[in-house]
Coordinates of C-alpha atoms in Angstrom, one line a residue:
X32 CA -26.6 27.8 -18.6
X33 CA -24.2 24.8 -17.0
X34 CA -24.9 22.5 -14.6
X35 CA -21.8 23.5 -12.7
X36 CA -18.9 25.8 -13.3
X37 CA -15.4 25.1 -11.4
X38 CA -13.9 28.9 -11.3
X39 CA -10.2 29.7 -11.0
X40 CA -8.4 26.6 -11.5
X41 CA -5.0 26.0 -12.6
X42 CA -4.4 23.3 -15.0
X43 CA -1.8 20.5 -15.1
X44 CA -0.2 22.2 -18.5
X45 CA 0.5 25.3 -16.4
X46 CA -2.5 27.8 -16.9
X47 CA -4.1 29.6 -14.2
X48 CA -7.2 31.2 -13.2
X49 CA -9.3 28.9 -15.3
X50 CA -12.8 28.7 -15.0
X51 CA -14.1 24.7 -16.1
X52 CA -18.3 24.6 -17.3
X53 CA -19.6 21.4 -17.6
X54 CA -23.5 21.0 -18.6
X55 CA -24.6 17.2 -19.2
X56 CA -21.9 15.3 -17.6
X57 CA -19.3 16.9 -20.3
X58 CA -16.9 19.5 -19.9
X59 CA -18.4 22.5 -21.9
X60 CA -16.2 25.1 -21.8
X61 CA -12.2 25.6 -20.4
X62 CA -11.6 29.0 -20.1
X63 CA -10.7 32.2 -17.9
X64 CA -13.6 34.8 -17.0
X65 CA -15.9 32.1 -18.3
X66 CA -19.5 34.1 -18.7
X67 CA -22.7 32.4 -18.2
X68 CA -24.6 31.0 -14.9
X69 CA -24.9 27.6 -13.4
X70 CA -27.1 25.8 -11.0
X71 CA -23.7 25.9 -8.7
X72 CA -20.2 27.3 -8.8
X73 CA -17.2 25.9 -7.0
X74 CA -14.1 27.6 -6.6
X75 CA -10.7 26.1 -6.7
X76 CA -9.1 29.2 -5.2
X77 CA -5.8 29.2 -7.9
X78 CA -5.7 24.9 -6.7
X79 CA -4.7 21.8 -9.6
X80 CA -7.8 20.8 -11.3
X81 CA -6.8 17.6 -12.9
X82 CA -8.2 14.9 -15.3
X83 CA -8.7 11.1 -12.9
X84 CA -6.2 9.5 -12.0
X85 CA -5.5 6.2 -13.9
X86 CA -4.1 2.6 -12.9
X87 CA -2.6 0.8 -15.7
X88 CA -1.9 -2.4 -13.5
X89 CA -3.2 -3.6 -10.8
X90 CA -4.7 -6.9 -9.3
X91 CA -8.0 -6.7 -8.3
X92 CA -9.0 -10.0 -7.7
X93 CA -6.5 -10.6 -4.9
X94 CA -6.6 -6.9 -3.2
X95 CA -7.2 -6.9 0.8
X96 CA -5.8 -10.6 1.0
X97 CA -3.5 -9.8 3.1
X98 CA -2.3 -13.0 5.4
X99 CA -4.2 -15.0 3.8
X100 CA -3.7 -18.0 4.1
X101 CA -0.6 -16.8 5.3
X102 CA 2.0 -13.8 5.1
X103 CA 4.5 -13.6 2.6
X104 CA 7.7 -14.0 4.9
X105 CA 11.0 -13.6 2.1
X106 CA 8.8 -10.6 0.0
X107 CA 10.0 -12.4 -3.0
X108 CA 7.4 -12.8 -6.2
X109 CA 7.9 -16.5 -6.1
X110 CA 6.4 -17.0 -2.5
X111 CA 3.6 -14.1 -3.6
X112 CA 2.6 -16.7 -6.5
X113 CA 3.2 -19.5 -3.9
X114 CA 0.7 -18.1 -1.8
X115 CA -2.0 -17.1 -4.2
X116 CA -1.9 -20.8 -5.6
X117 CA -2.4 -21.8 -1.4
X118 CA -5.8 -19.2 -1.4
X119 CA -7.3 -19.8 -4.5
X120 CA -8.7 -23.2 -3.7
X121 CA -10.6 -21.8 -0.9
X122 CA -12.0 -18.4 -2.6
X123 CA -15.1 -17.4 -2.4
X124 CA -17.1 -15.2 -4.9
X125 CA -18.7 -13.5 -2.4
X126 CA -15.8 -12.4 -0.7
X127 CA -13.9 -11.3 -4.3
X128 CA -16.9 -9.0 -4.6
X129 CA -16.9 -7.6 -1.5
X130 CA -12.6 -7.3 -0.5
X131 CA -13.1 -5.2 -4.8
X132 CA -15.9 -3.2 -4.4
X133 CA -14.1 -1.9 -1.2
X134 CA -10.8 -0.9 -2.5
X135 CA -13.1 0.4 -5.7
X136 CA -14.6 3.0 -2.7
X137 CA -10.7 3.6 -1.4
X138 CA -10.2 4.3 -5.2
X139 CA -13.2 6.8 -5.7
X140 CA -12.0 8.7 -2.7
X141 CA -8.3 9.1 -4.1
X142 CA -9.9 10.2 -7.4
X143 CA -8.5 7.1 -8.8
X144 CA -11.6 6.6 -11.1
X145 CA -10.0 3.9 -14.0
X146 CA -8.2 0.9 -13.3
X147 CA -7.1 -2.2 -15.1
X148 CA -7.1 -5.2 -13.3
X149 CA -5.7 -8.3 -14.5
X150 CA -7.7 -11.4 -13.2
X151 CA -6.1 -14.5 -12.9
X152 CA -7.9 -17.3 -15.2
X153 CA -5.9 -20.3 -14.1
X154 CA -9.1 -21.7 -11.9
X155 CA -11.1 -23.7 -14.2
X156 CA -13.8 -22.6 -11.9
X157 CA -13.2 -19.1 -13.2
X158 CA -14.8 -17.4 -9.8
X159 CA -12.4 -14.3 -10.1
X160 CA -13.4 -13.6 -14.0
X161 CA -17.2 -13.9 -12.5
X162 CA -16.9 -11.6 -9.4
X163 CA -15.3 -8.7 -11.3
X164 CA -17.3 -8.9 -14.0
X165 CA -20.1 -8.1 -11.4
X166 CA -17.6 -5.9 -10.0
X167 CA -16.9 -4.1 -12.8
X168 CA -20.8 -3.6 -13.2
X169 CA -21.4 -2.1 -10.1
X170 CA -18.9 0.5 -10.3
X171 CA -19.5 1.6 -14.1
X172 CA -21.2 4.4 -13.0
X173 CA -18.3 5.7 -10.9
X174 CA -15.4 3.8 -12.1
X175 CA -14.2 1.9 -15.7
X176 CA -13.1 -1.5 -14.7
X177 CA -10.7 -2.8 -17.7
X178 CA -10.3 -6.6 -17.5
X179 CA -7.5 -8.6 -18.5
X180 CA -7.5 -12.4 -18.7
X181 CA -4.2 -13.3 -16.9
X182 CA -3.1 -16.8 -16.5
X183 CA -1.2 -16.4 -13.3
X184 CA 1.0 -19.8 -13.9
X185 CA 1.7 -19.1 -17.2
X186 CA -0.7 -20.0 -20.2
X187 CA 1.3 -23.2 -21.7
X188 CA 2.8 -24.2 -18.0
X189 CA -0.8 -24.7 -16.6
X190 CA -3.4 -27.6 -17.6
X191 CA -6.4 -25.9 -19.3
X192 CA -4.8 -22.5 -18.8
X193 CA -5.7 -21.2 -22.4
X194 CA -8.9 -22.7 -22.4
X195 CA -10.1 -20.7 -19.5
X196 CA -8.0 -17.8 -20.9
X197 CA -10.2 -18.1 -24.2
X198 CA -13.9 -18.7 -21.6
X199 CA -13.0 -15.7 -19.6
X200 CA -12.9 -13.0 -23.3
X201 CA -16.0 -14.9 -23.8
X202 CA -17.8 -13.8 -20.8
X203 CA -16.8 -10.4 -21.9
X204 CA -13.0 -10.0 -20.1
X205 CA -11.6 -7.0 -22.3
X206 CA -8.1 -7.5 -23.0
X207 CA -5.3 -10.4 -23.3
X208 CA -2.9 -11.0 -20.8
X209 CA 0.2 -13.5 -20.7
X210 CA 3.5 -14.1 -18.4
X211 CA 6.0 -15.6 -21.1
X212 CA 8.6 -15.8 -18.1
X213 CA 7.0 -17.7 -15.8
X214 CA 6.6 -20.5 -18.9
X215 CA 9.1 -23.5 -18.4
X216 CA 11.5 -22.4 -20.8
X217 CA 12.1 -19.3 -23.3
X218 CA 10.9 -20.9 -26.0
X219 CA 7.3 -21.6 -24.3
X220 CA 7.9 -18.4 -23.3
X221 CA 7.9 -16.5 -27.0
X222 CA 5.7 -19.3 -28.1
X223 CA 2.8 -17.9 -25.5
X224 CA 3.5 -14.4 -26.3
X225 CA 3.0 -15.8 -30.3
X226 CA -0.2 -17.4 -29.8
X227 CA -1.9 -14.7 -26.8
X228 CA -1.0 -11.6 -29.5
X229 CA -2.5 -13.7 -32.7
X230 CA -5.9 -14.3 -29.9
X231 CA -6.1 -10.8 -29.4
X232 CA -6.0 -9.9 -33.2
X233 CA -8.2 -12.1 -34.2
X234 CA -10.4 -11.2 -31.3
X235 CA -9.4 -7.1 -31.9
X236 CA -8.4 -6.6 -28.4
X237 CA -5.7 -5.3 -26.5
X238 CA -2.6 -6.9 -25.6
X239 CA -1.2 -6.3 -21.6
X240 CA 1.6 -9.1 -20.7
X241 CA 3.5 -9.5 -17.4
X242 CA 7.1 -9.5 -19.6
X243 CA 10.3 -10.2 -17.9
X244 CA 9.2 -9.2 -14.4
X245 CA 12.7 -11.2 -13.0
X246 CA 16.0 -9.8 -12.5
X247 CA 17.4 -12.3 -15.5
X248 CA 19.0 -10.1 -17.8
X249 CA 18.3 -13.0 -20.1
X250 CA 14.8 -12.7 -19.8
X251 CA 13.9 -10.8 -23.2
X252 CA 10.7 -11.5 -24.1
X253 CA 9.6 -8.1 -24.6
X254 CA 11.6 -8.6 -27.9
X255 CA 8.9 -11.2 -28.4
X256 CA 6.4 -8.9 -27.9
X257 CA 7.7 -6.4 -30.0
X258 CA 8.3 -8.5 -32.8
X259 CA 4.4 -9.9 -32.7
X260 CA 3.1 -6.1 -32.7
X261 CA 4.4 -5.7 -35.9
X262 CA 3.7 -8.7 -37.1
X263 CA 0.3 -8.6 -36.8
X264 CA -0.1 -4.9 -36.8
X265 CA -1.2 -4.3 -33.3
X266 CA 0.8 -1.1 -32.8
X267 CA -0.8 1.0 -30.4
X268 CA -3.4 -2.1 -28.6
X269 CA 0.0 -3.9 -26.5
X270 CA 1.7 -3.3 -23.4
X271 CA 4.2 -4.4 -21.4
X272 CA 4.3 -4.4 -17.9
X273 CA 6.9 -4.5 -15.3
X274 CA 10.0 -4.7 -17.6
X275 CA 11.9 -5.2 -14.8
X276 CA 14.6 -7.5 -16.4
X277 CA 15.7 -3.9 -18.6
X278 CA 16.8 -2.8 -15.3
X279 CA 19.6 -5.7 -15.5
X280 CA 20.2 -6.1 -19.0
X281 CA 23.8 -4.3 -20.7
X282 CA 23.3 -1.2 -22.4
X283 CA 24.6 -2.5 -25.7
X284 CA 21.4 -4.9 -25.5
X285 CA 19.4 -2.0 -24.7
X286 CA 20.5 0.5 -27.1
X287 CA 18.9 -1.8 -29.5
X288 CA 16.3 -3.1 -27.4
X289 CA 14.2 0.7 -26.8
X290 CA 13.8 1.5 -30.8
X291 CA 12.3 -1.9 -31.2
X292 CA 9.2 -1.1 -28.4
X293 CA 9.4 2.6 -30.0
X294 CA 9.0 1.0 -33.7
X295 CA 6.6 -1.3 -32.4
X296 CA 4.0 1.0 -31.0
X297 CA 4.4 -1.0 -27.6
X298 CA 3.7 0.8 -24.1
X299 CA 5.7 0.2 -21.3
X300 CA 3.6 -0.1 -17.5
X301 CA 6.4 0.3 -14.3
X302 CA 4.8 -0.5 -11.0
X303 CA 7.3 1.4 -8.7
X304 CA 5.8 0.3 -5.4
X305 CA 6.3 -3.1 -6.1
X306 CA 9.1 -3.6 -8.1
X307 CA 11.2 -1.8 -6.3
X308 CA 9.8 -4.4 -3.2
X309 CA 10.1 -7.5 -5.1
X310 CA 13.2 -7.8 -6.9
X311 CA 17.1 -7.3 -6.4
X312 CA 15.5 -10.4 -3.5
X313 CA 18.6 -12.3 -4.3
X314 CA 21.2 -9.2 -3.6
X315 CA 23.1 -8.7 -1.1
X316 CA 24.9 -5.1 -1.4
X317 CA 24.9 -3.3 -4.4
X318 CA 21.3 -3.8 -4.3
X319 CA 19.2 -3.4 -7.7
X320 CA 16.7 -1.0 -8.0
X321 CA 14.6 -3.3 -10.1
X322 CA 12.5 -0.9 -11.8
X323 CA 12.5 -0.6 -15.8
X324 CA 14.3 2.1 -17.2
X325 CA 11.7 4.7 -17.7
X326 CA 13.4 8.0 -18.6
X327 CA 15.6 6.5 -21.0
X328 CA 12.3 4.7 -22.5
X329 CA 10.6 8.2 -22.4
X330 CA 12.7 10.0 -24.0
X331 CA 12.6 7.5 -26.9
X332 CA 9.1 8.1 -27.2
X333 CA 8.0 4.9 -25.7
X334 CA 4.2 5.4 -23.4
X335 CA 5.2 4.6 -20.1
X336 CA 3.1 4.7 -17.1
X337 CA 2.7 3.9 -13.5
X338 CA 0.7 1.2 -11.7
X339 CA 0.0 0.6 -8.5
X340 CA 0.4 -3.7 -8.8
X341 CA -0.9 -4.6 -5.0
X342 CA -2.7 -3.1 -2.6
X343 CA -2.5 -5.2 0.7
X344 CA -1.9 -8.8 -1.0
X345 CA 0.3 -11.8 -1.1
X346 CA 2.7 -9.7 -2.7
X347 CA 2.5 -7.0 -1.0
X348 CA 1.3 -5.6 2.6
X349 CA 1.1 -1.9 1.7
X350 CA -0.9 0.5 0.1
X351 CA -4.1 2.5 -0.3
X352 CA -5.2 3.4 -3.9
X353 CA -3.0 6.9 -4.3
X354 CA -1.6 7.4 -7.4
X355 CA 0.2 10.1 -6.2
X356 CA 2.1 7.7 -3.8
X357 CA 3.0 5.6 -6.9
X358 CA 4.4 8.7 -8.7
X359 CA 6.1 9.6 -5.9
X360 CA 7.8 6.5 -5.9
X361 CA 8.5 6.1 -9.2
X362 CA 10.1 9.8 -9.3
X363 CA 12.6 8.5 -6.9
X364 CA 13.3 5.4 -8.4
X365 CA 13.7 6.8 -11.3
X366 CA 16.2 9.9 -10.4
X367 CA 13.6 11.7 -12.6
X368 CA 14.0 15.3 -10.6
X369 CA 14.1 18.1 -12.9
X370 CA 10.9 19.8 -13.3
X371 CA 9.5 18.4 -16.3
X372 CA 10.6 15.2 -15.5
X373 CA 8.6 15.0 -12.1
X374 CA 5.6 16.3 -14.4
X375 CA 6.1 13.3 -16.6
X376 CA 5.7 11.3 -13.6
X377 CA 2.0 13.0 -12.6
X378 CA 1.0 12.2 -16.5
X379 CA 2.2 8.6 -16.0
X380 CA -0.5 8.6 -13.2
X381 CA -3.1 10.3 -15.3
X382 CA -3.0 11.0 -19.4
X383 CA -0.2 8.4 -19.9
X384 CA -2.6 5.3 -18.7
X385 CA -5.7 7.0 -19.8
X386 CA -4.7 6.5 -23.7
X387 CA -3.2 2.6 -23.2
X388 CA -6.4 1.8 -21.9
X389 CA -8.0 3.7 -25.1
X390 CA -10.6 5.5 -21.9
X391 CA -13.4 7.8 -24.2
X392 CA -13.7 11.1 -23.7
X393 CA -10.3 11.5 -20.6
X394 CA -8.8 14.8 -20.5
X395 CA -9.7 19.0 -20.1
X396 CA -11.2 19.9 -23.0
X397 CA -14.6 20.4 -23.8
X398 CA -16.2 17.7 -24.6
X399 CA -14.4 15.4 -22.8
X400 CA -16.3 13.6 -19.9
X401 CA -16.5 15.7 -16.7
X402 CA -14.2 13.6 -14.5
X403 CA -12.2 16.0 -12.4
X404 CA -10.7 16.0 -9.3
X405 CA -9.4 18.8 -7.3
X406 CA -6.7 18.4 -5.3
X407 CA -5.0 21.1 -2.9
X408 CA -1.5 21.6 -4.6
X409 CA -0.8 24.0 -6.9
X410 CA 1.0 22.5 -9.5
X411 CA 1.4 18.7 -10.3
X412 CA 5.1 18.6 -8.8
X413 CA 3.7 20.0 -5.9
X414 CA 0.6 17.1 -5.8
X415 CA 3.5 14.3 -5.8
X416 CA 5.2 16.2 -3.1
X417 CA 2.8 16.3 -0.4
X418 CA 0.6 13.9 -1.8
X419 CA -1.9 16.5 -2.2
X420 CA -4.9 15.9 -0.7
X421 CA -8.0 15.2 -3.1
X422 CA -10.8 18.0 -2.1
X423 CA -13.2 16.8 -4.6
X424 CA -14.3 14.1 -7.1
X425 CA -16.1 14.6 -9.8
X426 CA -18.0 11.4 -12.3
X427 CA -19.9 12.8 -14.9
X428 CA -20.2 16.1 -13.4
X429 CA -21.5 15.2 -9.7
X430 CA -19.8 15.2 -7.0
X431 CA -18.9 11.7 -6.2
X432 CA -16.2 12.1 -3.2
X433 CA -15.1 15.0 -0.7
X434 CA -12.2 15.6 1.6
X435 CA -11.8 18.1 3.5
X436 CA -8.9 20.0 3.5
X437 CA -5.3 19.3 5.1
X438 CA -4.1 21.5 7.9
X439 CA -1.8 21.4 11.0
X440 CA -1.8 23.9 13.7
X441 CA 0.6 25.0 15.8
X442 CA 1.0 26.0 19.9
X443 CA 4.4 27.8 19.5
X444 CA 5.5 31.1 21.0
X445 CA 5.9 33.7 18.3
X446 CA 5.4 31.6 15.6
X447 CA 2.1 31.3 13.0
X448 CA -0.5 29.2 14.2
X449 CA -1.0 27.4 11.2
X450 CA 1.3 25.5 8.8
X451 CA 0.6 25.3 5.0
X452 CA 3.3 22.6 3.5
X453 CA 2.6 24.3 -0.1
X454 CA 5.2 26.8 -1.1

């Protein structure tokens, strides 16, 4: 007896007409023909049936800012900063809570269902760390909020910035975060990454730094990073994120650069939406791309996923919590085309992200939790395509979000009367 059985699925890895039982909030059985009765049945009609969708990086704290106290007029990163520093005198607590817990319900509804929000720490008031820790309360029985502790003007740079870094993991922040480049030199810079990774080991907790997020080829300290992974034997706990300077750097540098991260057990986290917006600022024509190189650190075995950054922010005026937008993106961005390379870019949204932030129980076997979300593509290239829409939304085995599904119709002389954008 389950509690609910999806019937003919098809699965990211390609199989069809699977039938999904879940019984307690876990996935029980993953099968075709699946025998056995349930208090209801669902079918997907041959439609993806896919594990959450994931956010390695986003910013939680300043989501649905947008204008205040003013808009960000040259789109650079330095006038996003600029602006932040302007609002955070005047936040208030409340209206962290409210501006998260919304986007957390624009999250739900995308069957985005795990994000990991860095929080910036450099208020001594710490009202960010407070309001997503309530945050991240609330929404634990729908959503996994990951914390980082993220000293926005840089960890050595800012009075009392470590101090509030080390007050926020006390009040139970999850994971260490850093921004080496924004220090006042390099060598502050490899110095913070130094003392934030020896924090985090002594701590045991996960590593997540802003690295090299400027068009500087010069800006290495993902080298930095590397080379305190294996120092203190964190391989598998760090990540970089934005990596945008790769993008830049000479491939000599690089060819060298890609085997340390690989050796080093380091993940790499591209924001598409965003890079691709903020940098390549100073160009004028050819224009940089700015994103990291993510095939070529792929195919070196390096974890790379996607994150969506900003969602209507200082930084940036867009957005809406889909994944699938972000992977779209990031395809594009990344020339990555071919078939299997456009299915990397679905598990950069989903499976990729799920195992940096070490989530319990994420994926389609049994015995894995019964997060699913059914989406009305048929295949995961065909999800970042249309940017399917997300039928249904499962936590635990209940349904937690419904769309209905997408369709146009037509008045045309001698022609259908319906369109259906699937091929």
């Amino acid at each position: 007896m389950f509690d609910l059985i999806l019937r003919h699925c098809t699965l990211p890895d390609g199989r069809t007409d699977i039938d999904i039982g879940i019984a307690g909030g876990r996935i029980a059985a993953v099968q075709p023909a699946l025998a056995g009765e349930a208090a209801e049945q669902i079918d997907a009609a041959g439609q993806l049936v896919t594990a959450p969708f994931v956010d390695a990086h986003f910013h939680m704290d300043s989501t649905l800012s947008y204008g205040l106290p003013r808009v960000n007029q040259s789109g650079t990163l330095l006038e996003g900063i600029a602006l932040w520093g302007e609002l955070k005198p005047t936040l208030v607590q409340d209206a962290i809570v409210e501006r998260a817990l919304a986007y957390c319900d624009w999250a739900v509804a995308r069957g985005l269902l795990a994000i990991r929000s860095h929080v910036d720490v450099c208020d001594p008031r710490l009202l960010a760390t407070e309001a997503l820790l309530h945050v991240r309360e609330r929404v634990k029985p729908y959503l996994d909020l990951q914390l980082v502790a993220f000293p926005q003007d840089g960890v050595l740079r800012s009075p009392g910035a470590l101090d509030n870094l080390k007050r926020a993991l006390d009040m139970g922040v999850d994971v260490v975060g850093g921004i080496p480049h924004f220090e006042r030199t390099m060598a502050d810079g490899a110095e913070s990454v130094r003392i934030l990774c020896e924090l985090a080991s002594e701590r045991g907790l996960r590593v997540d730094m802003h690295c090299d997020e400027t068009d500087d080829p010069m800006s290495r300290h993902i080298e930095s990073l590397a080379s305190q992974s294996v120092r203190l034997g964190m391989q598998g706990r760090v990540a970089g994120s934005h990596l945008t300077s790769m993008h830049s750097m000479d491939n000599y540098y690089v060819s060298k650069l890609i085997p340390l991260i690989r050796e080093a057990g380091v993940a790499a986290i591209a924001n598409p939406l965003i890079n691709i917006t903020l940098q390549g600022r100073h160009d004028t024509y050819p224009k940089r791309r700015g994103m990291t190189r993510v095939p070529e650190l792929m195919a070196a075995g390096v974890p790379v996923a996607f994150g969506h950054d900003c969602v209507m922010d200082p930084w940036y005026g867009l957005g809406s919590g889909d994944m699938l937008e972000v992977a779209h993106m990031g395809l594009h961005v990344a020339q990555m085309t071919a078939q299997e390379a456009m299915r990397a870019c679905f598990a950069a949204v989903t499976d990729v992200p799920a195992a940096i932030l070490g989530l319990e129980g994420y994926g389609l076997a049994p015995g894995c939790r019964a997060d699913l979300v059914l989406l009305q593509a048929r295949d995961p290239v065909e999800a970042i395509r249309l940017r399917a829409t997300r039928l249904l939304v499962l936590r635990a085995g209940k349904v937690v979000a419904t769309t209905p599904a997408s369709a146009a119709t037509l008045r045309l002389e001698g022609r259908p009367d319906r369109v259906d954008f699937r091929i």
